[in-house]
mmCIF file with all atom_site columns, C-alpha atoms in Angstrom:
data_model
loop_
_atom_site.group_PDB
_atom_site.id
_atom_site.type_symbol
_atom_site.label_atom_id
_atom_site.label_alt_id
_atom_site.label_comp_id
_atom_site.label_asym_id
_atom_site.label_entity_id
_atom_site.label_seq_id
_atom_site.pdbx_PDB_ins_code
_atom_site.Cartn_x
_atom_site.Cartn_y
_atom_site.Cartn_z
_atom_site.occupancy
_atom_site.B_iso_or_equiv
_atom_site.pdbx_formal_charge
_atom_site.auth_seq_id
_atom_site.auth_comp_id
_atom_site.auth_asym_id
_atom_site.auth_atom_id
_atom_site.pdbx_PDB_model_num
ATOM 1  C CA . MET U 1 1  ? -36.547 155.670 129.773 1.00 64.00 ? 1  MET U CA 1
ATOM 2  C CA . THR U 1 2  ? -40.337 154.475 128.176 1.00 80.00 ? 2  THR U CA 1
ATOM 3  C CA . ALA U 1 3  ? -41.783 151.554 129.054 1.00 81.00 ? 3  ALA U CA 1
ATOM 4  C CA . THR U 1 4  ? -44.862 149.830 127.682 1.00 84.00 ? 4  THR U CA 1
ATOM 5  C CA . PRO U 1 5  ? -48.004 148.923 129.281 1.00 82.00 ? 5  PRO U CA 1
ATOM 6  C CA . GLY U 1 6  ? -47.337 145.189 129.447 1.00 86.00 ? 6  GLY U CA 1
ATOM 7  C CA . GLU U 1 7  ? -43.644 146.138 130.664 1.00 89.00 ? 7  GLU U CA 1
ATOM 8  C CA . ILE U 1 8  ? -45.100 148.362 133.537 1.00 87.00 ? 8  ILE U CA 1
ATOM 9  C CA . LEU U 1 9  ? -47.353 145.604 134.368 1.00 88.00 ? 9  LEU U CA 1
ATOM 10 C CA . GLU U 1 10 ? -44.576 143.240 134.817 1.00 90.00 ? 10 GLU U CA 1
ATOM 11 C CA . LEU U 1 11 ? -42.770 145.522 137.267 1.00 91.00 ? 11 LEU U CA 1
ATOM 12 C CA . VAL U 1 12 ? -45.573 146.117 139.234 1.00 88.00 ? 12 VAL U CA 1
ATOM 13 C CA . ASN U 1 13 ? -46.358 142.573 139.113 1.00 90.00 ? 13 ASN U CA 1
ATOM 14 C CA . ALA U 1 14 ? -43.063 141.528 140.260 1.00 93.00 ? 14 ALA U CA 1
ATOM 15 C CA . GLU U 1 15 ? -43.039 144.123 143.505 1.00 91.00 ? 15 GLU U CA 1
ATOM 16 C CA . ARG U 1 16 ? -46.598 142.332 144.554 1.00 89.00 ? 16 ARG U CA 1
ATOM 17 C CA . ALA U 1 17 ? -45.627 139.032 144.070 1.00 93.00 ? 17 ALA U CA 1
ATOM 18 C CA . LYS U 1 18 ? -42.345 139.957 146.482 1.00 94.00 ? 18 LYS U CA 1
ATOM 19 C CA . SER U 1 19 ? -44.969 141.128 148.832 1.00 91.00 ? 19 SER U CA 1
ATOM 20 C CA . GLY U 1 20 ? -47.543 137.579 148.961 1.00 91.00 ? 20 GLY U CA 1
ATOM 21 C CA . CYS U 1 21 ? -49.603 140.042 146.702 1.00 88.00 ? 21 CYS U CA 1
ATOM 22 C CA . PRO U 1 22 ? -51.781 138.263 143.863 1.00 89.00 ? 22 PRO U CA 1
ATOM 23 C CA . ALA U 1 23 ? -50.603 139.479 140.278 1.00 89.00 ? 23 ALA U CA 1
ATOM 24 C CA . LEU U 1 24 ? -52.870 142.174 138.503 1.00 85.00 ? 24 LEU U CA 1
ATOM 25 C CA . LYS U 1 25 ? -53.714 141.494 134.964 1.00 86.00 ? 25 LYS U CA 1
ATOM 26 C CA . GLU U 1 26 ? -54.905 144.167 132.361 1.00 85.00 ? 26 GLU U CA 1
ATOM 27 C CA . ASN U 1 27 ? -58.755 145.014 131.210 1.00 83.00 ? 27 ASN U CA 1
ATOM 28 C CA . ALA U 1 28 ? -58.924 145.912 127.755 1.00 84.00 ? 28 ALA U CA 1
ATOM 29 C CA . GLN U 1 29 ? -61.997 148.222 128.665 1.00 84.00 ? 29 GLN U CA 1
ATOM 30 C CA . LEU U 1 30 ? -60.389 149.886 131.438 1.00 84.00 ? 30 LEU U CA 1
ATOM 31 C CA . ALA U 1 31 ? -56.897 150.300 129.592 1.00 85.00 ? 31 ALA U CA 1
ATOM 32 C CA . LYS U 1 32 ? -59.388 152.122 126.422 1.00 85.00 ? 32 LYS U CA 1
ATOM 33 C CA . ALA U 1 33 ? -60.670 154.464 128.979 1.00 85.00 ? 33 ALA U CA 1
ATOM 34 C CA . ALA U 1 34 ? -56.984 155.727 130.095 1.00 87.00 ? 34 ALA U CA 1
ATOM 35 C CA . GLN U 1 35 ? -54.984 155.673 127.585 1.00 88.00 ? 35 GLN U CA 1
ATOM 36 C CA . PRO U 1 36 ? -56.569 158.439 126.330 1.00 91.00 ? 36 PRO U CA 1
ATOM 37 C CA . PHE U 1 37 ? -56.247 160.256 129.220 1.00 91.00 ? 37 PHE U CA 1
ATOM 38 C CA . ALA U 1 38 ? -52.444 159.429 129.355 1.00 89.00 ? 38 ALA U CA 1
ATOM 39 C CA . GLU U 1 39 ? -51.904 161.240 126.183 1.00 92.00 ? 39 GLU U CA 1
ATOM 40 C CA . ASP U 1 40 ? -54.303 164.288 127.233 1.00 94.00 ? 40 ASP U CA 1
ATOM 41 C CA . ALA U 1 41 ? -52.202 164.525 130.725 1.00 92.00 ? 41 ALA U CA 1
ATOM 42 C CA . SER U 1 42 ? -49.030 164.263 128.983 1.00 92.00 ? 42 SER U CA 1
ATOM 43 C CA . LYS U 1 43 ? -49.938 166.996 126.392 1.00 95.00 ? 43 LYS U CA 1
ATOM 44 C CA . ASN U 1 44 ? -51.760 169.225 128.745 1.00 94.00 ? 44 ASN U CA 1
ATOM 45 C CA . ASN U 1 45 ? -49.363 169.051 131.766 1.00 92.00 ? 45 ASN U CA 1
ATOM 46 C CA . LEU U 1 46 ? -52.150 167.587 133.963 1.00 89.00 ? 46 LEU U CA 1
ATOM 47 C CA . ASP U 1 47 ? -51.077 166.710 137.395 1.00 87.00 ? 47 ASP U CA 1
ATOM 48 C CA . ASP U 1 48 ? -54.077 165.312 138.742 1.00 86.00 ? 48 ASP U CA 1
ATOM 49 C CA . HIS U 1 49 ? -57.040 162.982 137.751 1.00 87.00 ? 49 HIS U CA 1
ATOM 50 C CA . THR U 1 50 ? -59.450 165.091 135.885 1.00 92.00 ? 50 THR U CA 1
ATOM 51 C CA . GLY U 1 51 ? -59.023 165.817 132.205 1.00 93.00 ? 51 GLY U CA 1
ATOM 52 C CA . SER U 1 52 ? -58.560 168.581 130.290 1.00 95.00 ? 52 SER U CA 1
ATOM 53 C CA . ASP U 1 53 ? -62.416 168.399 129.281 1.00 96.00 ? 53 ASP U CA 1
ATOM 54 C CA . GLY U 1 54 ? -63.303 167.835 133.188 1.00 95.00 ? 54 GLY U CA 1
ATOM 55 C CA . SER U 1 55 ? -63.797 164.504 133.048 1.00 93.00 ? 55 SER U CA 1
ATOM 56 C CA . SER U 1 56 ? -63.449 162.227 136.052 1.00 90.00 ? 56 SER U CA 1
ATOM 57 C CA . PRO U 1 57 ? -61.806 158.435 136.004 1.00 87.00 ? 57 PRO U CA 1
ATOM 58 C CA . GLU U 1 58 ? -65.272 157.082 136.795 1.00 84.00 ? 58 GLU U CA 1
ATOM 59 C CA . GLN U 1 59 ? -66.596 159.294 133.714 1.00 89.00 ? 59 GLN U CA 1
ATOM 60 C CA . ARG U 1 60 ? -64.074 157.885 131.458 1.00 89.00 ? 60 ARG U CA 1
ATOM 61 C CA . ILE U 1 61 ? -64.501 154.483 132.801 1.00 85.00 ? 61 ILE U CA 1
ATOM 62 C CA . ALA U 1 62 ? -67.989 154.287 132.250 1.00 85.00 ? 62 ALA U CA 1
ATOM 63 C CA . ALA U 1 63 ? -67.554 155.738 128.892 1.00 88.00 ? 63 ALA U CA 1
ATOM 64 C CA . ALA U 1 64 ? -65.335 153.187 127.856 1.00 86.00 ? 64 ALA U CA 1
ATOM 65 C CA . GLY U 1 65 ? -68.082 150.551 128.795 1.00 85.00 ? 65 GLY U CA 1
ATOM 66 C CA . TYR U 1 66 ? -66.778 149.201 131.753 1.00 82.00 ? 66 TYR U CA 1
ATOM 67 C CA . VAL U 1 67 ? -69.831 147.634 134.092 1.00 77.00 ? 67 VAL U CA 1
ATOM 68 C CA . ASP U 1 68 ? -68.738 148.284 137.774 1.00 68.00 ? 68 ASP U CA 1
ATOM 69 C CA . SER U 1 69 ? -68.431 145.011 139.654 1.00 62.00 ? 69 SER U CA 1
ATOM 70 C CA . GLY U 1 70 ? -69.473 147.308 143.081 1.00 59.00 ? 70 GLY U CA 1
ATOM 71 C CA . VAL U 1 71 ? -65.503 147.849 143.903 1.00 56.00 ? 71 VAL U CA 1
ATOM 72 C CA . CYS U 1 72 ? -64.459 151.080 143.708 1.00 56.00 ? 72 CYS U CA 1
ATOM 73 C CA . ILE U 1 73 ? -61.576 150.663 141.055 1.00 56.00 ? 73 ILE U CA 1
ATOM 74 C CA . SER U 1 74 ? -60.282 154.410 141.113 1.00 56.00 ? 74 SER U CA 1
ATOM 75 C CA . GLY U 1 75 ? -56.979 154.666 142.413 1.00 55.00 ? 75 GLY U CA 1
ATOM 76 C CA . THR U 1 76 ? -57.388 157.820 144.627 1.00 50.00 ? 76 THR U CA 1
ATOM 77 C CA . TYR U 1 77 ? -60.220 155.917 146.235 1.00 46.00 ? 77 TYR U CA 1
ATOM 78 C CA . VAL U 1 78 ? -57.924 153.176 146.941 1.00 46.00 ? 78 VAL U CA 1
ATOM 79 C CA . VAL U 1 79 ? -55.542 155.720 148.581 1.00 45.00 ? 79 VAL U CA 1
ATOM 80 C CA . GLN U 1 80 ? -58.058 157.313 150.531 1.00 46.00 ? 80 GLN U CA 1
ATOM 81 C CA . VAL U 1 81 ? -59.079 154.008 151.622 1.00 46.00 ? 81 VAL U CA 1
ATOM 82 C CA . PHE U 1 82 ? -56.232 152.181 152.197 1.00 47.00 ? 82 PHE U CA 1
ATOM 83 C CA . GLY U 1 83 ? -53.734 154.693 152.427 1.00 47.00 ? 83 GLY U CA 1
ATOM 84 C CA . PRO U 1 84 ? -50.694 154.788 150.317 1.00 53.00 ? 84 PRO U CA 1
ATOM 85 C CA . PRO U 1 85 ? -47.964 152.385 150.021 1.00 54.00 ? 85 PRO U CA 1
ATOM 86 C CA . ALA U 1 86 ? -45.574 151.383 152.477 1.00 54.00 ? 86 ALA U CA 1
#
């Protein structure tokens, strides 16, 4: 099964709604950072957040022009702080 990013977002938001959480929305700059890494990870069988070029998520996000609002948006950070999903 292949799902588009929009379809995945719909599924995630449906589950969030069941728990009373607000919906997430796509951010074009973050998508610009994520897509090349997703392709790199698929092509090179990467199983962590480091790109084949050694880049970190934060580096890719900054390179895409995203201006951090002071809240870390890295998924790894979220899991470290709040724990894995229940």
